[in-house]
PDB file of C-alpha atoms in Angstrom:
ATOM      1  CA  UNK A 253     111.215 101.002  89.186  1.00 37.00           C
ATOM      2  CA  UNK A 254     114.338  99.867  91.014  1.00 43.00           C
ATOM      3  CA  UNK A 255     114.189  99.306  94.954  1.00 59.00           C
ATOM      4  CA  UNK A 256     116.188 101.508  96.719  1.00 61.00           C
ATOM      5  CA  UNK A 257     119.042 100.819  99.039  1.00 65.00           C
ATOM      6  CA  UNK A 258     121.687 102.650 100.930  1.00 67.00           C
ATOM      7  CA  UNK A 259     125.071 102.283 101.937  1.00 64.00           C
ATOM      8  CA  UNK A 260     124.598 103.679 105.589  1.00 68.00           C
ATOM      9  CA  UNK A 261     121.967 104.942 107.906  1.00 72.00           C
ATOM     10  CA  UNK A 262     122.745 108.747 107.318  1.00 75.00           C
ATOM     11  CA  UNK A 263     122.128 108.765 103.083  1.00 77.00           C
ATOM     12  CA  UNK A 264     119.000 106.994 103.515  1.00 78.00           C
ATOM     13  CA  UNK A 265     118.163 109.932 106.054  1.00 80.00           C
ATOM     14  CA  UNK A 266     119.090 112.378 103.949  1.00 79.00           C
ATOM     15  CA  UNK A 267     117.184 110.768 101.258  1.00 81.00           C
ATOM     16  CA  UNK A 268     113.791 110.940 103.176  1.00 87.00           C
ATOM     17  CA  UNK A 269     114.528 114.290 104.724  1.00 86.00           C
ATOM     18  CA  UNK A 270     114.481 115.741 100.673  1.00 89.00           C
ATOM     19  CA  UNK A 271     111.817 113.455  99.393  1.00 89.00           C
ATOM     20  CA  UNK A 272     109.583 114.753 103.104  1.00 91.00           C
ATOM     21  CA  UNK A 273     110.636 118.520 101.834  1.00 91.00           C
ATOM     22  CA  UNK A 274     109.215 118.184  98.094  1.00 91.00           C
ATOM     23  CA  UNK A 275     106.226 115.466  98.210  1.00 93.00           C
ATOM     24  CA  UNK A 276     103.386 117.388  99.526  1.00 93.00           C
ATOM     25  CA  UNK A 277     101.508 114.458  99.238  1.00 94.00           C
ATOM     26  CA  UNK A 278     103.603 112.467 101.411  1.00 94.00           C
ATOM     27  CA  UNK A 279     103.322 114.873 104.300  1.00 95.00           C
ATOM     28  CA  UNK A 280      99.860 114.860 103.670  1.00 95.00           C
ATOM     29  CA  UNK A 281     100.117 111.047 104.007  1.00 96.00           C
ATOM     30  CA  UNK A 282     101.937 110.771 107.143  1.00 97.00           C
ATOM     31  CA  UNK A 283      99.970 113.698 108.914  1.00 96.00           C
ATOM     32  CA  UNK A 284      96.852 111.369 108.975  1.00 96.00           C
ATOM     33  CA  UNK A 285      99.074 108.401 110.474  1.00 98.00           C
ATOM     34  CA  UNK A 286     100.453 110.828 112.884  1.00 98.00           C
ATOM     35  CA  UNK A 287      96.963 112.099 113.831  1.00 98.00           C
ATOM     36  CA  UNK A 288      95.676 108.617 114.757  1.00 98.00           C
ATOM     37  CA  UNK A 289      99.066 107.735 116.342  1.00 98.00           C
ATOM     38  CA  UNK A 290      98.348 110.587 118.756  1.00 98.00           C
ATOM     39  CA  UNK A 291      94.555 110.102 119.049  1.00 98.00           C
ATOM     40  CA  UNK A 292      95.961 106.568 120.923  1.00 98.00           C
ATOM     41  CA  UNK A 293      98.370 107.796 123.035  1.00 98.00           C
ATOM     42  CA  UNK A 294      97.412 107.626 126.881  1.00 98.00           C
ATOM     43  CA  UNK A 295      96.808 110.959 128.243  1.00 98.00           C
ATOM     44  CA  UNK A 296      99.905 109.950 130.636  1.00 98.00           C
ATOM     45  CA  UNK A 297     103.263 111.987 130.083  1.00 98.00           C
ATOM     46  CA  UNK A 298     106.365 111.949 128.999  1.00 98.00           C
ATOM     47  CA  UNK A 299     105.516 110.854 125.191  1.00 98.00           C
ATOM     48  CA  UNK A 300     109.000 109.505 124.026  1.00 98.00           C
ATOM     49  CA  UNK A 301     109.310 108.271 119.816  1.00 98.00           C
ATOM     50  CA  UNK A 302     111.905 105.731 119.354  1.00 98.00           C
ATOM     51  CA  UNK A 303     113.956 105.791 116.306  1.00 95.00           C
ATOM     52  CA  UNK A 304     112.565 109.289 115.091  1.00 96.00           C
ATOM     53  CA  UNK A 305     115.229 109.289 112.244  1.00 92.00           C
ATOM     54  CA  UNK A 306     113.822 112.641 110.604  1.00 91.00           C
ATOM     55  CA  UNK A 307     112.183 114.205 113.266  1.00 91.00           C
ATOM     56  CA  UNK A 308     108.883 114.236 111.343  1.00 96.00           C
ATOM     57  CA  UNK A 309     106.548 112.764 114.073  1.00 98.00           C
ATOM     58  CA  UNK A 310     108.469 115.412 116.226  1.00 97.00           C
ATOM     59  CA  UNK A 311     107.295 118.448 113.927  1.00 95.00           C
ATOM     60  CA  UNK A 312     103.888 117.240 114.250  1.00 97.00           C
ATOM     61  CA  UNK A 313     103.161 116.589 118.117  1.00 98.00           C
ATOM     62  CA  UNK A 314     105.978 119.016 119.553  1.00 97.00           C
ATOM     63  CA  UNK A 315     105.776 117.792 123.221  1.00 98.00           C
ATOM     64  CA  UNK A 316     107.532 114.840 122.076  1.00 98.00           C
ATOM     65  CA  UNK A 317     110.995 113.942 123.199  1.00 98.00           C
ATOM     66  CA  UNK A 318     112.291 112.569 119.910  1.00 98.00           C
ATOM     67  CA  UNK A 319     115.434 109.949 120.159  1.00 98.00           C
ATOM     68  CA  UNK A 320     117.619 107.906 118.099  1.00 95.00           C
ATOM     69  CA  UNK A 321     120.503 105.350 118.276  1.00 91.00           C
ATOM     70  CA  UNK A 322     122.165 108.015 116.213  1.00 89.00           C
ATOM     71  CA  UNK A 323     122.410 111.777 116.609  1.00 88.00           C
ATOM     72  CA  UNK A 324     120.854 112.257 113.183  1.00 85.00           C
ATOM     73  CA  UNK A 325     120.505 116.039 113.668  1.00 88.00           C
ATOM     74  CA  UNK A 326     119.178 119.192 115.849  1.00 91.00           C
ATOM     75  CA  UNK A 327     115.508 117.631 116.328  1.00 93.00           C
ATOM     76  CA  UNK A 328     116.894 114.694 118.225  1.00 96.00           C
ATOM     77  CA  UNK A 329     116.581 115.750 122.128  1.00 97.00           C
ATOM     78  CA  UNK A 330     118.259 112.547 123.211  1.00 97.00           C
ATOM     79  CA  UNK A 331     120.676 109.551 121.515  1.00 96.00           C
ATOM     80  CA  UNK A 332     118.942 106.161 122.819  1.00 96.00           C
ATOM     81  CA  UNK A 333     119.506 102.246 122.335  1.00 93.00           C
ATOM     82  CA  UNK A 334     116.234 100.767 122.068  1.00 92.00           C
ATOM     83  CA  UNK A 335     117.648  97.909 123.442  1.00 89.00           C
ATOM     84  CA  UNK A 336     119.262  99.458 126.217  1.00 92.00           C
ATOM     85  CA  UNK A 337     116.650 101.785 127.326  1.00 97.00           C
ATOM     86  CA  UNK A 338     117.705 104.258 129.558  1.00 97.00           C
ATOM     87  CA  UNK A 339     114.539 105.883 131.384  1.00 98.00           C
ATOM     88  CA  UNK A 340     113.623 104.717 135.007  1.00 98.00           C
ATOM     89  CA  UNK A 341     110.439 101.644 135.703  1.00 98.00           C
ATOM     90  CA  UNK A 342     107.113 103.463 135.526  1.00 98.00           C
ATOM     91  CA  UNK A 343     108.583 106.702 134.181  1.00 98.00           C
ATOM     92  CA  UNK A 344     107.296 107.204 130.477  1.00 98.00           C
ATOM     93  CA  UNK A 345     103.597 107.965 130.030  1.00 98.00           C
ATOM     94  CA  UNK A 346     103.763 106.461 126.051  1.00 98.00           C
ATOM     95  CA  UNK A 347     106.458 104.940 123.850  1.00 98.00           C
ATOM     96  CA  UNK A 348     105.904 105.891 120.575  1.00 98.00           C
ATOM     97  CA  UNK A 349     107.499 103.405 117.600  1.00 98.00           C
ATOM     98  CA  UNK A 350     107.090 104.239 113.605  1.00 98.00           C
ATOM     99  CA  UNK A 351     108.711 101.923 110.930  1.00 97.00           C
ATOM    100  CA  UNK A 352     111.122 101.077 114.411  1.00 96.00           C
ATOM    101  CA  UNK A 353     110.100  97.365 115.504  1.00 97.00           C
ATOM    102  CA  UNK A 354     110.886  96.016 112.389  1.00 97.00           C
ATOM    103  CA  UNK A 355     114.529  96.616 112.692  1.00 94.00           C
ATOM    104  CA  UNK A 356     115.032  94.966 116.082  1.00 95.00           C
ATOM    105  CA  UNK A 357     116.314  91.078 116.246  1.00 94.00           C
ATOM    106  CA  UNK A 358     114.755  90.677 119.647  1.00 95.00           C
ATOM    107  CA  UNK A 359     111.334  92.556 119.380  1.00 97.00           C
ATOM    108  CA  UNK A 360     109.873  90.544 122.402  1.00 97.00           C
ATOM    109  CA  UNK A 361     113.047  91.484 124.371  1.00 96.00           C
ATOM    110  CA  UNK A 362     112.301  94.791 123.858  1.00 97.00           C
ATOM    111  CA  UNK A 363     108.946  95.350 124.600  1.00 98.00           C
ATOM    112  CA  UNK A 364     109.169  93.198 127.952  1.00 97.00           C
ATOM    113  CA  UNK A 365     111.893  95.890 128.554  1.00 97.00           C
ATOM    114  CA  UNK A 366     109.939  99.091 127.496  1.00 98.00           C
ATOM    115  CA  UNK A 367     106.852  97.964 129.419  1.00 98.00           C
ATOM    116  CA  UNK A 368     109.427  97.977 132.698  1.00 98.00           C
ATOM    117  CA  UNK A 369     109.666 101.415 131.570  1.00 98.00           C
ATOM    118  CA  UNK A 370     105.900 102.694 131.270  1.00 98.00           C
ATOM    119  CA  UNK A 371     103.616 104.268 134.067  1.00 98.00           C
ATOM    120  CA  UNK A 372     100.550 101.991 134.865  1.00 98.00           C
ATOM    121  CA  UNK A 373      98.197 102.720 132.445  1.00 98.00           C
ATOM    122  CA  UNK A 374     100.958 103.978 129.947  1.00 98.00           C
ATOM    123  CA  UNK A 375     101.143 102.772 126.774  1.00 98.00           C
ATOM    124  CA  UNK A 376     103.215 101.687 123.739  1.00 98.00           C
ATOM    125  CA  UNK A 377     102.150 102.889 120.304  1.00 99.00           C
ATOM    126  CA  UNK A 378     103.060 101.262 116.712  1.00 98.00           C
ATOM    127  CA  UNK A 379     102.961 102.090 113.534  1.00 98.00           C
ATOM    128  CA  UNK A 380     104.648  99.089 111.444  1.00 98.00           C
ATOM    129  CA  UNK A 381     104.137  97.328 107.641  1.00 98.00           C
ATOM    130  CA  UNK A 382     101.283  94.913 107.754  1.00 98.00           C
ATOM    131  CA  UNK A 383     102.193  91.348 105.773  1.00 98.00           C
ATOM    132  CA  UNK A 384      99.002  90.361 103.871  1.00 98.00           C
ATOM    133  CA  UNK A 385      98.899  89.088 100.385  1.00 98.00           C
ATOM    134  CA  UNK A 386      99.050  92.677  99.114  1.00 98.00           C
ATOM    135  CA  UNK A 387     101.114  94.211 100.915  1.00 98.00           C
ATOM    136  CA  UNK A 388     103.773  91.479 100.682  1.00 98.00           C
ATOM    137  CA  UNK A 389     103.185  91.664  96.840  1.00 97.00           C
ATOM    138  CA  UNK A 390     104.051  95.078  97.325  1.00 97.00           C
ATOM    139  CA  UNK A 391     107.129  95.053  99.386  1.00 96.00           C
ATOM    140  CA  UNK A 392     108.690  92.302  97.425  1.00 95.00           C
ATOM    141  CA  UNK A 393     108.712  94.570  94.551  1.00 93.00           C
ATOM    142  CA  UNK A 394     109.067  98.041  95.573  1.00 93.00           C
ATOM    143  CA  UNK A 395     111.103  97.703  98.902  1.00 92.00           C
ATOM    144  CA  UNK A 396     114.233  96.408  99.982  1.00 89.00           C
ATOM    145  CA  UNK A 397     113.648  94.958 103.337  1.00 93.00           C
ATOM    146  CA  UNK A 398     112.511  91.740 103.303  1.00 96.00           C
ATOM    147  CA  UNK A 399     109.161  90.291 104.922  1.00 97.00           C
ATOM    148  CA  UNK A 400     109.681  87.432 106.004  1.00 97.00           C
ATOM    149  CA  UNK A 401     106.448  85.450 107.799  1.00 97.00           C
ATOM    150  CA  UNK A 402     108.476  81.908 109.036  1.00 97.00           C
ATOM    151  CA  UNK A 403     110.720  83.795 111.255  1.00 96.00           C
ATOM    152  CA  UNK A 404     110.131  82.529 114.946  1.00 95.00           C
ATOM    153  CA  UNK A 405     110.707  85.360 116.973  1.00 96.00           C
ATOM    154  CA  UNK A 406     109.403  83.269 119.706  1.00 96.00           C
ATOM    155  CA  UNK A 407     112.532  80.798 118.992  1.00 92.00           C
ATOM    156  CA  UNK A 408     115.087  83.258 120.336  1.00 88.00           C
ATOM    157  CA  UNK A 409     113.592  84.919 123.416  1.00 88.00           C
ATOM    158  CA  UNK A 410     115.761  86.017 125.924  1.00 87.00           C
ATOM    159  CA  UNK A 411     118.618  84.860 124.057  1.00 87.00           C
ATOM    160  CA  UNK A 412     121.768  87.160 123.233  1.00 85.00           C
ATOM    161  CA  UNK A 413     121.238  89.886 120.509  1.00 81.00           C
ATOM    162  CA  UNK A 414     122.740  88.819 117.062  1.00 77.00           C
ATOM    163  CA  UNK A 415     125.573  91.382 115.752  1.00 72.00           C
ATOM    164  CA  UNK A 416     123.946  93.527 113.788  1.00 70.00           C
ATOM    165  CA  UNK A 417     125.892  95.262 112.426  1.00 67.00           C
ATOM    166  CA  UNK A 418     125.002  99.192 111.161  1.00 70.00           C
ATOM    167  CA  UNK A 419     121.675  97.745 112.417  1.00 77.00           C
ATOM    168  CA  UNK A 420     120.879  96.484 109.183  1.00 81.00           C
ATOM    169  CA  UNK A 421     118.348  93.795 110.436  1.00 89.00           C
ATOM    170  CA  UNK A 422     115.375  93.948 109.750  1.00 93.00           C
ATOM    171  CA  UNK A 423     111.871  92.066 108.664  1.00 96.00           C
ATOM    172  CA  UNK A 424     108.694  94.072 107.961  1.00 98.00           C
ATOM    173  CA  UNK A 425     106.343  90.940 109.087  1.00 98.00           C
ATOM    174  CA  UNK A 426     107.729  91.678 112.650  1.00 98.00           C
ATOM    175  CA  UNK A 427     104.075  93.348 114.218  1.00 98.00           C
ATOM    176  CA  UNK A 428     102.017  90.459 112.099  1.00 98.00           C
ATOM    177  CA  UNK A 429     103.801  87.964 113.241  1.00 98.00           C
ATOM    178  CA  UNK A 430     103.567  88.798 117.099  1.00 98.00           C
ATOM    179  CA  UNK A 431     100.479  90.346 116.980  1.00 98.00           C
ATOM    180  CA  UNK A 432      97.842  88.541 114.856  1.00 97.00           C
ATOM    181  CA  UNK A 433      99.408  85.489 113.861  1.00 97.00           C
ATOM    182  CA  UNK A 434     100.743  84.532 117.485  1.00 97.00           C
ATOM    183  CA  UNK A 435      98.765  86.709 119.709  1.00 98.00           C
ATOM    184  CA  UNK A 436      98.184  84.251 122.318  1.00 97.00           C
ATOM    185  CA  UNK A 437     102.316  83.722 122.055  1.00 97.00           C
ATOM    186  CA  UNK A 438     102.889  87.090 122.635  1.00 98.00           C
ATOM    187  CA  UNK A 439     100.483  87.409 125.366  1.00 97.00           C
ATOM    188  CA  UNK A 440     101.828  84.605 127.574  1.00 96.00           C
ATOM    189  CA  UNK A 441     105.524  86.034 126.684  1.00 96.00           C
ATOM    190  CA  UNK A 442     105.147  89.772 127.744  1.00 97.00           C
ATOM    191  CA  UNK A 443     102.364  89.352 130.569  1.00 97.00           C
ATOM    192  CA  UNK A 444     102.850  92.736 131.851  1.00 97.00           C
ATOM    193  CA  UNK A 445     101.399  94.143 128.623  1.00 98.00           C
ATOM    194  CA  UNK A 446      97.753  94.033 127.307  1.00 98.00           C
ATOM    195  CA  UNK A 447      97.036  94.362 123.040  1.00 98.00           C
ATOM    196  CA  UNK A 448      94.487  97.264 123.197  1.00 98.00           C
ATOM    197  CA  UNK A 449      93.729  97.548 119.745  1.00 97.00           C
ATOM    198  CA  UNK A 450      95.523  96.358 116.034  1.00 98.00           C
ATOM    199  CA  UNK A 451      93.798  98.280 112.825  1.00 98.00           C
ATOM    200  CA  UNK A 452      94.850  97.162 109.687  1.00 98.00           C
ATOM    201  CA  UNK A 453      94.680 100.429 107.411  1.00 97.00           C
ATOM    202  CA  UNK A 454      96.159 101.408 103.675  1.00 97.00           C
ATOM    203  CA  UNK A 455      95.473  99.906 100.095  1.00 97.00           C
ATOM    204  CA  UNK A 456      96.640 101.638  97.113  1.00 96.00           C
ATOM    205  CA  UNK A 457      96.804 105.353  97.876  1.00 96.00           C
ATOM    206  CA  UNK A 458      99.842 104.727 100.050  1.00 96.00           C
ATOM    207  CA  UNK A 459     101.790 103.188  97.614  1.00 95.00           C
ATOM    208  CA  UNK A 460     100.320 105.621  94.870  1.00 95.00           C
ATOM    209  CA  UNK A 461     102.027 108.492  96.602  1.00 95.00           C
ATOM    210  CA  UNK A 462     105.482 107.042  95.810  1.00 93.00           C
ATOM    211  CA  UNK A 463     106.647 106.889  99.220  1.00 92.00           C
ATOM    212  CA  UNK A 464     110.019 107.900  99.992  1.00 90.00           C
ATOM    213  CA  UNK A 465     111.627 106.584  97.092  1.00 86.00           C
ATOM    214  CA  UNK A 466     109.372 106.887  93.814  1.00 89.00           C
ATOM    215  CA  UNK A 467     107.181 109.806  91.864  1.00 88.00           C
ATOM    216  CA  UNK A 468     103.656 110.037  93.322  1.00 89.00           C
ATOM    217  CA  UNK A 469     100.309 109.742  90.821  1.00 88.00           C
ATOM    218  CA  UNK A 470      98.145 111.663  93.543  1.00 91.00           C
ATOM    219  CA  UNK A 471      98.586 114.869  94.845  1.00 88.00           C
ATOM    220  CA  UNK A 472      98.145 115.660  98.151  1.00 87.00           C
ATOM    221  CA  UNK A 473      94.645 117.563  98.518  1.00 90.00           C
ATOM    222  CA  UNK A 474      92.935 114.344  96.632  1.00 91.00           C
ATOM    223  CA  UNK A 475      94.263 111.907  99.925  1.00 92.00           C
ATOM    224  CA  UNK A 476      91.422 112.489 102.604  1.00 91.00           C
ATOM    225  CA  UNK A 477      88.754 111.790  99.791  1.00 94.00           C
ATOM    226  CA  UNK A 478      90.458 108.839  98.147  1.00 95.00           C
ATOM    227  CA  UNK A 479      91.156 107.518 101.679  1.00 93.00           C
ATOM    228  CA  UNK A 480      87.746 107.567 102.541  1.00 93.00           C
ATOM    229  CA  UNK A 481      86.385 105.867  99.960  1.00 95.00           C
ATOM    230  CA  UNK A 482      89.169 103.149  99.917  1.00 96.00           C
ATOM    231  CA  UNK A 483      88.262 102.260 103.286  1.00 94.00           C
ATOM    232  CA  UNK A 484      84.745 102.098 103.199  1.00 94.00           C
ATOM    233  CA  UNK A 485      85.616  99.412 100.026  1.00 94.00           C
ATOM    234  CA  UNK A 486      88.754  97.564 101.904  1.00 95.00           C
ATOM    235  CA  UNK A 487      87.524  97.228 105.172  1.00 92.00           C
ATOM    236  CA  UNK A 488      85.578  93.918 105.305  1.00 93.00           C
ATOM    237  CA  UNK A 489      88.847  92.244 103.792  1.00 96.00           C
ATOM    238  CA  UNK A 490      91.720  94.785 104.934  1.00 96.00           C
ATOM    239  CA  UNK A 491      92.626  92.053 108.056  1.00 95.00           C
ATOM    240  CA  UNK A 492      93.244  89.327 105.426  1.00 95.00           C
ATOM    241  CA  UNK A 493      94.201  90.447 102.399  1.00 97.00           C
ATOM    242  CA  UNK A 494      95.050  94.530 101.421  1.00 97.00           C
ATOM    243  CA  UNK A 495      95.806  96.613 104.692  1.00 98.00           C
ATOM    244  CA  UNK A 496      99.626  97.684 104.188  1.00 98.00           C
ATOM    245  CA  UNK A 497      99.872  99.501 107.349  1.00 98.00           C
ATOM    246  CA  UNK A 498      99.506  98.000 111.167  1.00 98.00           C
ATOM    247  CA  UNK A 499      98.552 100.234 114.073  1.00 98.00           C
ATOM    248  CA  UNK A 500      98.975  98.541 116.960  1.00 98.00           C
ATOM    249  CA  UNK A 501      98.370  99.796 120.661  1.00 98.00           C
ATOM    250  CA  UNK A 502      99.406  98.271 123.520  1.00 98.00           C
ATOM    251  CA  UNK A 503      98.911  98.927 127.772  1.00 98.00           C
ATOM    252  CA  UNK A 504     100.497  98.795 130.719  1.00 98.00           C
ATOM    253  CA  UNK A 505      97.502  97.524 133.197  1.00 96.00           C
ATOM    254  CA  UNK A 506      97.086  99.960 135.908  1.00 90.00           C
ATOM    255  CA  UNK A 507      97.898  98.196 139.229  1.00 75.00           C
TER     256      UNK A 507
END
C-alpha cells in the first residue's frame, strides 16, 4: 500500500472529508477519541480546537469554537495562527489540539503561549501519535510524516520560527518526546503548566480501520468489542512498546 501525500493543505482536506463521509468505521473510531477528549476537558468555558481541519471534533461536541490557520470551510467559526494566538490571558476555559502539535516547529513556544491564554484551572487537551516500537513500525510504512525521536525541541526554545513553508513541518514523536521522554525538561521549560495525565491507547484496530487513506478489515459495530479486549491484552506494555495514540492533558494551576 503506497503512503499518501498531497500537494497542498486543501486536497488532503478534501481527501479526509470523503474518506470521514464513507468509512463508518472510522467515525466510529474517532467518536471514542472524541468522547475521552471531552471527558478531560475542564468544566471551564470557552472550549476552543486548534487546527480543526474538517470540523469533525466540531460535529461531535457542538459548543466548540472550531479554528484553523486556513478557512477550510463553513464549520470553521474563526481563522487562527497557533502561533500567534489571538484570545486575551486567562480567557479560554480548554484548548483543544488533535493530530495539531505535531506540525508546529516550536511546540514549547506554543504551549508557554497558550497557557498565557487559559483561565486558572483551564486546561490544554491532546490527542497526538505516540512513538513506540510499534507505532513507529507503523508510521514508517503506512504514513508520510516522519517520526523522528533525536529531534531536540529543547535545542531551539525561544528561538525564531523556521519558514515553514505551506506548514509542511512536521514530526509525529513531538508529544513523546516532550512528554515522557523529557518530562522533567518540559516541566522546568513551561512552569506555568502542570502534566495531568498521558494515556497511551491504540494497537491494531486503529490501523485495521484503514485510517484516512487505506480500505478498513473491521467494520464499525465490531470496534467497542475489539477495543476492549485489545486493551485489557496491551495495557501492561502499551507505555513501552504498542500504544499508537497519546492523550495527553495538561493544567493551568489555579492561583
Amino acid at each position: 500500500m503506497p503512503k499518501e501525500t498531497f500537494a497542498n493543505y486543501f486536497d488532503e482536506l478534501h481527501a479526509q472529508r470523503e474518506a470521514w463521509q464513507r468509512k463508518a468505521n472510522l467515525r466510529a473510531l474517532y467518536r471514542r477519541w472524541y468522547a475521552r477528549i471531552v471527558a478531560a476537558l475542564s468544566p471551564l468555558r470557552p472550549v476552543v480546537e486548534l487546527g480543526s481541519g474538517c470540523g469533525n471534533f466540531k460535529s461531535f461536541f457542538p459548543e466548540t469554537l472550531a479554528t484553523d490557520v486556513f478557512p477550510c470551510g463553513p464549520w470553521i467559526d474563526m481563522q487562527v495562527d497557533a502561533r500567534k494566538l489571538p484570545f486575551a490571558a486567562d480567557s479560554v476555559g480548554n484548548l483543544v489540539m488533535i493530530d495539531c502539535l505535531h506540525h508546529l516547529p516550536r511546540p514549547l513556544d506554543f504551549l508557554r503561549k497558550a497557557a498565557e491564554c487559559l483561565q486558572p484551572g483551564g486546561r490544554i487537551v491532546l490527542f497526538e501519535p505516540a512513538a513506540t516500537p510499534w507505532a513507529r513500525f507503523v508510521w514508517r510504512r503506512f504514513h508520510h510524516e516522519p517520526c523522528d525521536l533525536s529531534a531536540d525541541l529543547f535545542a531551539t526554545f525561544g528561538q525564531p520560527e523556521p519558514e515553514n513553508a505551506n506548514f509542511t513541518y512536521s514530526n509525529m514523536a513531538t508529544a513523546a518526546l516532550l512528554f515522557i521522554h523529557n518530562r522533567d525538561r518540559f516541566v522546568s521549560c513551561v512552569p506555568t503548566l502542570t502534566i495531568k495525565r498521558v494515556e497511551h491507547s491504540d494497537f491494531a484496530v486503529y490501523p485495521a480501520t484503514g485510517g484516512f487513506s487505506y480500505r478498513g478489515f473491521v467494520p464499525g459495530a465490531l470496534l467497542p468489542a475489539l477495543h476492549a479486549i485489545e486493551s485489557a491484552i496491551t495495557r501492561p506494555m502499551a507505555r513501552w512498546l504498542t500504544a499508537m495514540r497519546l492523550l495527553v492533558v495538561l493544567e493551568k494551576p489555579a492561583k
